[in-house]
Amino acid sequence: MRVHFIAIGGSAMHNLAIALHQKGYQVTGSDDTIFEPSKSRLDSYGLLPRDFGWFSNKITKDLDAIILGMHAKEDNEELLKAQELGLKIYSYPEFLYEQSKNKTRVVIGGSHGKTTITSMILHVLHYHDKKVDYMVGAQLEGFDTMVHLTEENDFMVLEGDEYLSSPIDRRPKFHLYQPNIALVSGIAWDHINVFPTFDNYVDQFRIFMSSIVNGGALVYNEEDKDVRELAEATENPIRKFPYATPEYRVEDGKTLLNTPEGEMPIEIFGAHNLSNLAGAKWICQHMGVDEDEFYEAIASFKGASKRLEKIAETNAAVAYKDFAHSPSKVSATTKAVKEQYNDRKVIACLELHTYSSLNAEFLKEYEGALSAADEAVVFYSPHAVKIKKLEEVSASQIEKAFNRNDLIIYTNPEEFQEYLKQKSFSNSVLLLMSSGNYGGLNFDEVKEWIEN
């Protein structure tokens, strides 16, 4: 089968390209720019486009499928040529559904926690040598790619993103998977450029629950009011399995999880991660993993890449980086770190980087998000605000939104880096939260600053 990717360089897209190449498909692709690590990974499989740019002559009648990435625009010349030739054009999630329509589809949705829960499930299955197809939004230890596709595996585990499918398909990705088994971890308003109101955003999860196949199963976080109300209200003929944060305690910087066999030390920490673990346990049980097998495997789970990832540690200091950027994620992550290190000073640095977080109207959603930190820093780039064509936000607006008088605010990357470089981290925890890189922060240098 011949498949061409329009915008092959994206994190998800290049992993799908590699997965199809490994499955024996003939794969080509285009993109106007490709960054690392996508560039090197595509190159290692012989899939890196020879020249960057869009080339309509790459689109020929003998292509079996076009896979269209979000990075492309509606007027992309390759897309227009494909439409002119009447070729079959798939969005990323559409194609994944096609690859899994004869399998049992397990879809993990939610505003937060979905990557971690999907990673936990895959870790447990991998530990017990249970082979499944999958798509996850982070690089996992022990896995070569973020996407794996076969003909023979019975299950496909999919991280269910609520963002749009493609430039010409405005449906949220997770509406297209039609799960046999689904999980919803939580609902916290996000992507306001697409879902302008909270009610509109919640509706996407209502639709997702209604897309579960008849007789399927919904695992849901009963501690989240909006999730619980949707789950209880759905008239879809499915089985429902609520979960809640399990009992645990923290002793000497180690989290001990309460299990039927007694307390068990685990690598992850924080109430939100323990809640994620409870959801993952239900899903694994639906996939044939016994409770004791789950606990045995999850004890060695260290977390998904960029999700509370430890980047440096000494006897006196530790540093984490985390993908957290929405208000609920920032609040949960900061609280988790403070709970784990309650005898240390927690220095939390948040970059406002996404469209939502830089929106003046949305800023008020961050009230109290950094309250658990002993020292709180916000970095944002006025240049990024201009690029996103948003109204300017001022330092005073940000301080008011977070409702914290001692909030430190930086808009200059060099000044922020100098702040970190000169900081004493003795008896401290540095928490770096961003979906960006603070205007060019080198995390290897941060490691040096912590360790020296």
Short mmCIF file of C-alpha atoms in Angstrom, two decimals:
data_model
loop_
_atom_site.label_atom_id
_atom_site.label_comp_id
_atom_site.label_asym_id
_atom_site.label_seq_id
_atom_site.Cartn_x
_atom_site.Cartn_y
_atom_site.Cartn_z
CA MET A 1 0.00 0.00 0.00
CA ARG A 2 1.33 3.43 -0.97
CA VAL A 3 0.70 6.22 1.53
CA HIS A 4 1.77 9.88 1.34
CA PHE A 5 1.91 12.16 4.40
CA ILE A 6 1.19 15.87 3.98
CA ALA A 7 3.04 17.39 7.00
CA ILE A 8 5.06 14.30 7.93
CA GLY A 9 7.27 16.07 10.49
CA GLY A 10 4.83 16.41 13.38
CA SER A 11 5.29 14.41 16.57
CA ALA A 12 2.29 12.18 15.93
CA MET A 13 2.59 12.14 12.13
CA HIS A 14 6.20 11.02 11.91
CA ASN A 15 5.55 8.23 14.40
CA LEU A 16 2.62 7.00 12.30
CA ALA A 17 4.82 7.17 9.19
CA ILE A 18 7.47 5.01 10.89
CA ALA A 19 4.81 2.56 12.14
CA LEU A 20 3.41 2.10 8.62
CA HIS A 21 6.91 1.71 7.19
CA GLN A 22 7.55 -1.02 9.77
CA LYS A 23 4.26 -2.65 8.76
CA GLY A 24 5.51 -2.88 5.18
CA TYR A 25 3.75 0.10 3.60
CA GLN A 26 5.47 2.29 0.99
CA VAL A 27 5.64 5.68 2.73
CA THR A 28 6.47 9.14 1.35
CA GLY A 29 5.92 12.57 2.82
CA SER A 30 6.38 16.33 2.67
CA ASP A 31 6.75 19.21 5.09
CA ASP A 32 7.97 22.80 4.95
CA THR A 33 10.19 22.33 8.01
CA ILE A 34 11.03 19.40 10.30
CA PHE A 35 12.61 19.75 13.73
CA GLU A 36 14.45 17.29 15.94
CA PRO A 37 13.91 14.57 17.00
CA SER A 38 11.46 13.96 14.13
CA LYS A 39 14.11 14.83 11.54
CA SER A 40 16.71 12.29 12.70
CA ARG A 41 14.13 9.59 13.34
CA LEU A 42 12.62 9.92 9.85
CA ASP A 43 16.11 9.96 8.35
CA SER A 44 17.09 6.76 10.15
CA TYR A 45 14.18 4.95 8.45
CA GLY A 46 14.83 6.54 5.03
CA LEU A 47 11.62 8.57 5.26
CA LEU A 48 13.01 12.13 5.50
CA PRO A 49 11.91 14.20 2.48
CA ARG A 50 14.89 15.06 0.25
CA ASP A 51 13.75 18.72 0.05
CA PHE A 52 11.56 20.71 2.42
CA GLY A 53 8.43 22.29 0.94
CA TRP A 54 5.22 21.26 -0.79
CA PHE A 55 5.40 19.60 -4.21
CA SER A 56 2.20 18.83 -6.12
CA ASN A 57 4.09 16.45 -8.43
CA LYS A 58 4.48 14.08 -5.46
CA ILE A 59 0.72 13.51 -5.58
CA THR A 60 -0.01 10.82 -8.17
CA LYS A 61 -2.98 8.60 -9.05
CA ASP A 62 -1.23 5.45 -7.83
CA LEU A 63 -1.30 6.60 -4.17
CA ASP A 64 -3.69 4.50 -2.06
CA ALA A 65 -4.08 7.10 0.69
CA ILE A 66 -3.16 10.62 1.76
CA ILE A 67 -2.75 11.32 5.48
CA LEU A 68 -3.24 15.00 6.24
CA GLY A 69 -1.62 16.62 9.29
CA MET A 70 -2.87 19.65 11.24
CA HIS A 71 0.26 21.61 10.28
CA ALA A 72 -0.89 21.81 6.65
CA LYS A 73 -3.26 24.55 5.46
CA GLU A 74 -6.52 24.15 3.49
CA ASP A 75 -4.88 25.68 0.39
CA ASN A 76 -1.83 23.38 0.52
CA GLU A 77 -0.90 22.57 -3.08
CA GLU A 78 -0.44 18.87 -2.37
CA LEU A 79 -3.87 18.71 -0.71
CA LEU A 80 -5.50 20.54 -3.62
CA LYS A 81 -3.89 18.12 -6.09
CA ALA A 82 -5.06 15.12 -4.05
CA GLN A 83 -8.60 16.50 -4.03
CA GLU A 84 -8.42 17.15 -7.78
CA LEU A 85 -7.34 13.53 -8.42
CA GLY A 86 -10.08 12.20 -6.12
CA LEU A 87 -7.62 10.39 -3.85
CA LYS A 88 -8.73 9.06 -0.47
CA ILE A 89 -7.69 11.67 2.15
CA TYR A 90 -7.57 10.64 5.80
CA SER A 91 -7.01 12.68 8.91
CA TYR A 92 -4.62 11.11 11.44
CA PRO A 93 -7.42 9.73 13.67
CA GLU A 94 -9.49 8.54 10.69
CA PHE A 95 -6.57 6.48 9.47
CA LEU A 96 -5.96 5.01 12.94
CA TYR A 97 -9.61 3.98 13.08
CA GLU A 98 -9.29 2.28 9.68
CA GLN A 99 -6.27 0.39 11.00
CA SER A 100 -8.14 -0.72 14.14
CA LYS A 101 -11.78 -1.20 13.09
CA ASN A 102 -11.50 -4.99 13.42
CA LYS A 103 -9.82 -4.75 16.84
CA THR A 104 -11.03 -3.96 20.37
CA ARG A 105 -10.39 -0.21 20.64
CA VAL A 106 -9.46 1.18 24.05
CA VAL A 107 -9.57 5.01 24.06
CA ILE A 108 -8.25 7.17 26.92
CA GLY A 109 -9.77 10.67 26.99
CA GLY A 110 -9.77 13.64 29.35
CA SER A 111 -8.42 17.18 29.60
CA HIS A 112 -5.55 15.96 31.73
CA GLY A 113 -3.88 12.66 32.56
CA LYS A 114 -4.60 10.85 29.28
CA THR A 115 -0.95 10.52 28.24
CA THR A 116 0.05 9.27 31.70
CA ILE A 117 -2.85 6.79 31.91
CA THR A 118 -2.15 5.47 28.39
CA SER A 119 1.54 5.16 29.31
CA MET A 120 0.69 3.28 32.52
CA ILE A 121 -1.49 0.81 30.62
CA LEU A 122 1.20 0.19 28.00
CA HIS A 123 3.86 -0.19 30.69
CA VAL A 124 1.79 -2.86 32.47
CA LEU A 125 1.00 -4.73 29.23
CA HIS A 126 4.65 -4.55 28.13
CA TYR A 127 5.81 -5.80 31.55
CA HIS A 128 3.59 -8.89 31.17
CA ASP A 129 4.51 -9.32 27.48
CA LYS A 130 0.94 -8.72 26.29
CA LYS A 131 1.21 -7.36 22.75
CA VAL A 132 -1.17 -4.63 21.58
CA ASP A 133 -1.32 -1.94 18.91
CA TYR A 134 -1.14 1.57 20.33
CA MET A 135 -0.88 5.31 19.87
CA VAL A 136 0.37 7.44 22.76
CA GLY A 137 1.37 11.11 22.98
CA ALA A 138 4.81 10.65 24.55
CA GLN A 139 7.95 8.63 24.00
CA LEU A 140 7.95 5.74 26.46
CA GLU A 141 10.82 3.83 28.00
CA GLY A 142 11.08 0.44 26.31
CA PHE A 143 9.09 1.50 23.23
CA ASP A 144 10.68 2.51 19.90
CA THR A 145 7.76 4.55 18.58
CA MET A 146 4.66 6.35 19.84
CA VAL A 147 2.55 4.39 17.31
CA HIS A 148 2.55 0.63 16.69
CA LEU A 149 0.31 -1.14 14.15
CA THR A 150 0.00 -4.82 13.28
CA GLU A 151 -2.47 -7.14 11.56
CA GLU A 152 -2.47 -9.74 14.34
CA ASN A 153 -2.93 -7.92 17.70
CA ASP A 154 -6.45 -8.02 19.17
CA PHE A 155 -6.39 -4.69 21.05
CA MET A 156 -5.52 -1.13 20.08
CA VAL A 157 -4.92 1.40 22.87
CA LEU A 158 -5.43 5.00 21.73
CA GLU A 159 -4.81 8.28 23.51
CA GLY A 160 -7.97 10.25 22.74
CA ASP A 161 -7.16 13.90 22.05
CA GLU A 162 -10.07 16.36 21.92
CA TYR A 163 -8.29 18.72 19.51
CA LEU A 164 -9.29 18.98 15.82
CA SER A 165 -8.59 16.13 13.37
CA SER A 166 -7.26 18.02 10.35
CA PRO A 167 -7.49 21.36 8.49
CA ILE A 168 -10.49 20.01 6.54
CA ASP A 169 -12.03 17.93 9.34
CA ARG A 170 -12.99 20.04 12.35
CA ARG A 171 -14.18 17.13 14.49
CA PRO A 172 -12.24 16.38 17.69
CA LYS A 173 -9.93 13.41 17.16
CA PHE A 174 -11.50 11.23 19.85
CA HIS A 175 -14.93 11.40 18.18
CA LEU A 176 -13.63 9.22 15.36
CA TYR A 177 -12.38 6.14 17.25
CA GLN A 178 -15.71 4.51 18.33
CA PRO A 179 -14.23 2.84 21.42
CA ASN A 180 -15.23 -0.54 22.81
CA ILE A 181 -13.65 0.50 26.12
CA ALA A 182 -13.26 4.19 27.03
CA LEU A 183 -11.92 6.23 29.93
CA VAL A 184 -12.50 9.87 30.84
CA SER A 185 -10.11 11.25 33.45
CA GLY A 186 -11.32 14.83 33.89
CA ILE A 187 -12.76 17.89 32.19
CA ALA A 188 -11.05 21.28 32.47
CA TRP A 189 -11.69 23.90 29.79
CA ASP A 190 -8.93 24.05 27.19
CA HIS A 191 -8.39 24.96 23.50
CA ILE A 192 -10.54 28.10 23.75
CA ASN A 193 -9.60 29.07 20.18
CA VAL A 194 -11.71 26.06 19.09
CA PHE A 195 -14.18 25.67 21.98
CA PRO A 196 -15.08 29.25 22.96
CA THR A 197 -17.25 28.32 25.96
CA PHE A 198 -16.96 25.77 28.74
CA ASP A 199 -20.33 24.24 27.79
CA ASN A 200 -19.18 23.82 24.21
CA TYR A 201 -16.03 22.08 25.46
CA VAL A 202 -18.00 19.76 27.79
CA ASP A 203 -20.24 18.81 24.85
CA GLN A 204 -17.24 17.18 23.14
CA PHE A 205 -16.98 14.69 26.01
CA ARG A 206 -20.73 14.04 25.90
CA ILE A 207 -20.37 13.15 22.22
CA PHE A 208 -17.34 10.97 23.02
CA MET A 209 -19.30 8.99 25.61
CA SER A 210 -22.15 8.51 23.15
CA SER A 211 -19.67 7.17 20.55
CA ILE A 212 -18.80 4.11 22.70
CA VAL A 213 -20.14 1.03 20.91
CA ASN A 214 -23.27 -0.63 22.31
CA GLY A 215 -22.41 -2.95 25.16
CA GLY A 216 -19.03 -1.27 25.61
CA ALA A 217 -17.51 0.01 28.84
CA LEU A 218 -16.91 3.49 30.25
CA VAL A 219 -14.34 3.93 33.04
CA TYR A 220 -14.66 7.40 34.55
CA ASN A 221 -13.27 9.59 37.32
CA GLU A 222 -16.16 9.99 39.75
CA GLU A 223 -14.27 12.70 41.68
CA ASP A 224 -14.63 15.07 38.70
CA LYS A 225 -18.13 16.58 38.95
CA ASP A 226 -18.54 17.25 35.22
CA VAL A 227 -17.31 13.80 34.22
CA ARG A 228 -19.56 12.11 36.78
CA GLU A 229 -22.64 14.05 35.62
CA LEU A 230 -22.01 13.20 31.96
CA ALA A 231 -21.35 9.54 32.73
CA GLU A 232 -24.49 9.20 34.85
CA ALA A 233 -26.63 11.03 32.26
CA THR A 234 -25.56 9.16 29.13
CA GLU A 235 -28.29 6.93 27.73
CA ASN A 236 -25.82 4.93 25.67
CA PRO A 237 -26.33 1.21 26.53
CA ILE A 238 -22.89 0.67 28.06
CA ARG A 239 -21.40 -0.59 31.33
CA LYS A 240 -20.03 2.07 33.68
CA PHE A 241 -17.07 1.77 36.07
CA PRO A 242 -16.30 4.75 38.33
CA TYR A 243 -12.88 5.18 39.94
CA ALA A 244 -11.41 7.46 42.61
CA THR A 245 -8.00 8.31 44.09
CA PRO A 246 -6.78 5.29 46.09
CA GLU A 247 -5.44 5.54 49.63
CA TYR A 248 -1.76 6.40 49.92
CA ARG A 249 0.69 8.20 52.16
CA VAL A 250 4.05 9.93 51.76
CA GLU A 251 6.94 9.00 54.06
CA ASP A 252 10.51 10.30 53.72
CA GLY A 253 9.87 11.49 50.17
CA LYS A 254 8.46 8.11 49.06
CA THR A 255 4.85 7.44 48.11
CA LEU A 256 3.33 4.28 49.58
CA LEU A 257 0.20 2.97 47.83
CA ASN A 258 -2.37 1.02 49.82
CA THR A 259 -3.05 -2.35 48.10
CA PRO A 260 -4.90 -5.52 49.17
CA GLU A 261 -1.47 -7.00 49.96
CA GLY A 262 -0.41 -4.01 52.09
CA GLU A 263 1.54 -0.82 51.38
CA MET A 264 3.61 -0.76 48.20
CA PRO A 265 6.25 1.86 47.29
CA ILE A 266 5.78 3.38 43.84
CA GLU A 267 7.94 5.65 41.67
CA ILE A 268 5.25 8.22 40.77
CA PHE A 269 3.68 10.67 43.21
CA GLY A 270 0.85 13.16 43.64
CA ALA A 271 -2.91 12.70 44.05
CA HIS A 272 -3.54 13.27 40.32
CA ASN A 273 -1.07 10.50 39.40
CA LEU A 274 -2.62 8.12 41.93
CA SER A 275 -6.02 8.89 40.42
CA ASN A 276 -4.57 8.14 36.98
CA LEU A 277 -3.26 4.85 38.35
CA ALA A 278 -6.75 3.87 39.55
CA GLY A 279 -8.17 4.51 36.08
CA ALA A 280 -5.35 2.56 34.41
CA LYS A 281 -6.00 -0.39 36.75
CA TRP A 282 -9.64 -0.64 35.64
CA ILE A 283 -8.64 -0.54 31.96
CA CYS A 284 -5.96 -3.21 32.43
CA GLN A 285 -8.47 -5.44 34.19
CA HIS A 286 -10.83 -5.06 31.21
CA MET A 287 -7.90 -6.17 29.04
CA GLY A 288 -7.28 -9.34 31.03
CA VAL A 289 -4.67 -8.22 33.59
CA ASP A 290 -5.37 -9.35 37.17
CA GLU A 291 -5.18 -6.83 40.02
CA ASP A 292 -2.06 -8.39 41.53
CA GLU A 293 -0.40 -8.47 38.09
CA PHE A 294 -1.21 -4.77 37.70
CA TYR A 295 0.40 -3.83 41.03
CA GLU A 296 3.48 -5.91 40.29
CA ALA A 297 4.02 -4.06 37.00
CA ILE A 298 3.03 -0.52 38.02
CA ALA A 299 5.59 -0.47 40.87
CA SER A 300 8.33 0.14 38.27
CA PHE A 301 6.49 2.82 36.26
CA LYS A 302 8.53 6.04 36.37
CA GLY A 303 6.20 8.28 34.35
CA ALA A 304 5.72 9.42 30.77
CA SER A 305 8.26 11.67 29.05
CA LYS A 306 7.89 15.34 30.06
CA ARG A 307 5.25 14.42 32.66
CA LEU A 308 6.89 15.24 36.00
CA GLU A 309 10.17 14.10 34.50
CA LYS A 310 13.13 14.34 36.89
CA ILE A 311 15.97 16.12 35.07
CA ALA A 312 18.48 16.62 37.91
CA GLU A 313 19.01 15.59 41.52
CA THR A 314 21.55 16.05 44.31
CA ASN A 315 21.29 15.44 48.04
CA ALA A 316 20.13 19.03 48.48
CA ALA A 317 18.10 19.75 45.35
CA VAL A 318 15.95 18.22 42.63
CA ALA A 319 14.51 19.56 39.35
CA TYR A 320 11.49 18.41 37.35
CA LYS A 321 10.09 19.45 34.00
CA ASP A 322 6.45 18.94 33.23
CA PHE A 323 4.19 19.50 30.22
CA ALA A 324 1.58 21.14 32.48
CA HIS A 325 0.19 24.36 31.04
CA SER A 326 -3.59 24.43 31.63
CA PRO A 327 -4.79 25.77 35.01
CA SER A 328 -5.95 22.41 36.38
CA LYS A 329 -2.70 20.67 35.37
CA VAL A 330 -0.54 23.45 36.83
CA SER A 331 -2.43 23.34 40.13
CA ALA A 332 -2.35 19.53 40.40
CA THR A 333 1.35 19.29 39.52
CA THR A 334 2.43 22.04 41.94
CA LYS A 335 0.41 20.49 44.79
CA ALA A 336 1.87 17.05 44.05
CA VAL A 337 5.46 18.32 44.23
CA LYS A 338 4.81 20.23 47.46
CA GLU A 339 3.17 17.19 49.05
CA GLN A 340 6.09 14.97 48.05
CA TYR A 341 8.72 17.48 49.23
CA ASN A 342 6.92 19.30 52.04
CA ASP A 343 10.18 19.98 53.91
CA ARG A 344 11.77 21.74 50.90
CA LYS A 345 11.25 25.07 49.17
CA VAL A 346 9.26 24.54 45.95
CA ILE A 347 10.16 26.99 43.16
CA ALA A 348 7.52 26.70 40.43
CA CYS A 349 8.18 28.29 37.03
CA LEU A 350 5.30 28.37 34.56
CA GLU A 351 5.53 29.46 30.93
CA LEU A 352 2.33 30.88 29.45
CA HIS A 353 2.78 29.52 25.95
CA THR A 354 -0.50 28.22 24.51
CA TYR A 355 -3.23 30.23 22.77
CA SER A 356 -5.53 29.74 25.77
CA SER A 357 -2.98 30.71 28.43
CA LEU A 358 -2.07 33.95 26.60
CA ASN A 359 -5.70 34.99 26.19
CA ALA A 360 -6.56 37.90 28.49
CA GLU A 361 -10.07 36.56 29.12
CA PHE A 362 -8.87 33.04 29.93
CA LEU A 363 -6.12 34.18 32.33
CA LYS A 364 -8.52 34.37 35.28
CA GLU A 365 -8.81 30.56 35.13
CA TYR A 366 -5.28 30.46 36.65
CA GLU A 367 -6.37 31.93 39.99
CA GLY A 368 -4.66 29.93 42.76
CA ALA A 369 -2.91 27.57 40.32
CA LEU A 370 0.52 28.30 41.84
CA SER A 371 -0.63 28.67 45.46
CA ALA A 372 1.16 25.50 46.62
CA ALA A 373 4.57 26.86 45.51
CA ASP A 374 6.81 28.66 47.99
CA GLU A 375 8.17 30.80 45.15
CA ALA A 376 6.18 31.30 41.96
CA VAL A 377 7.51 32.53 38.60
CA VAL A 378 5.62 33.17 35.35
CA PHE A 379 7.40 33.59 32.04
CA TYR A 380 5.70 34.72 28.84
CA SER A 381 6.82 36.22 25.57
CA PRO A 382 5.04 39.37 24.34
CA HIS A 383 6.32 38.33 20.90
CA ALA A 384 4.35 35.06 21.16
CA VAL A 385 1.22 37.07 22.00
CA LYS A 386 1.70 39.11 18.81
CA ILE A 387 2.31 36.00 16.68
CA LYS A 388 -0.95 34.50 17.96
CA LYS A 389 -2.65 37.85 17.16
CA LEU A 390 -3.98 38.19 20.68
CA GLU A 391 -4.56 41.30 22.77
CA GLU A 392 -1.49 42.30 24.76
CA VAL A 393 -1.39 41.03 28.33
CA SER A 394 0.41 43.01 31.02
CA ALA A 395 2.37 41.87 34.07
CA SER A 396 -0.27 43.41 36.31
CA GLN A 397 -3.02 41.41 34.56
CA ILE A 398 -1.06 38.21 35.16
CA GLU A 399 -0.39 39.04 38.82
CA LYS A 400 -4.09 39.77 39.35
CA ALA A 401 -5.16 36.60 37.52
CA PHE A 402 -2.95 34.33 39.66
CA ASN A 403 -4.01 36.25 42.78
CA ARG A 404 -0.50 36.21 44.20
CA ASN A 405 1.23 39.44 45.29
CA ASP A 406 4.74 37.95 45.33
CA LEU A 407 4.52 36.48 41.81
CA ILE A 408 7.78 36.97 39.85
CA ILE A 409 7.20 37.72 36.15
CA TYR A 410 9.70 37.56 33.28
CA THR A 411 9.18 38.45 29.63
CA ASN A 412 12.83 38.32 28.56
CA PRO A 413 14.32 34.79 28.05
CA GLU A 414 17.86 35.90 28.97
CA GLU A 415 16.70 37.51 32.22
CA PHE A 416 14.74 34.39 33.15
CA GLN A 417 17.77 32.18 32.46
CA GLU A 418 19.99 34.49 34.53
CA TYR A 419 17.46 34.24 37.40
CA LEU A 420 17.79 30.43 37.34
CA LYS A 421 21.56 30.50 36.90
CA GLN A 422 22.13 32.72 39.94
CA LYS A 423 19.61 30.90 42.15
CA SER A 424 20.65 28.82 45.14
CA PHE A 425 18.71 25.55 45.02
CA SER A 426 19.86 24.21 48.37
CA ASN A 427 17.02 22.32 50.06
CA SER A 428 14.77 23.20 47.11
CA VAL A 429 12.73 21.68 44.30
CA LEU A 430 12.69 23.40 40.92
CA LEU A 431 9.54 22.71 38.91
CA LEU A 432 9.56 23.85 35.26
CA MET A 433 6.08 23.71 33.71
CA SER A 434 5.63 24.46 30.02
CA SER A 435 4.60 23.06 26.65
CA GLY A 436 7.37 25.30 25.22
CA ASN A 437 10.99 25.99 26.23
CA TYR A 438 10.96 29.45 27.89
CA GLY A 439 12.31 31.17 24.78
CA GLY A 440 15.26 28.79 24.36
CA LEU A 441 16.11 27.40 27.81
CA ASN A 442 18.73 24.64 27.63
CA PHE A 443 17.65 21.93 30.07
CA ASP A 444 21.16 20.43 30.12
CA GLU A 445 22.39 23.76 31.50
CA VAL A 446 19.63 23.70 34.11
CA LYS A 447 20.97 20.31 35.20
CA GLU A 448 24.44 21.85 35.62
CA TRP A 449 23.05 24.77 37.66
CA ILE A 450 21.27 22.33 39.99
CA GLU A 451 24.23 19.97 40.39
CA ASN A 452 26.96 22.60 40.81
#
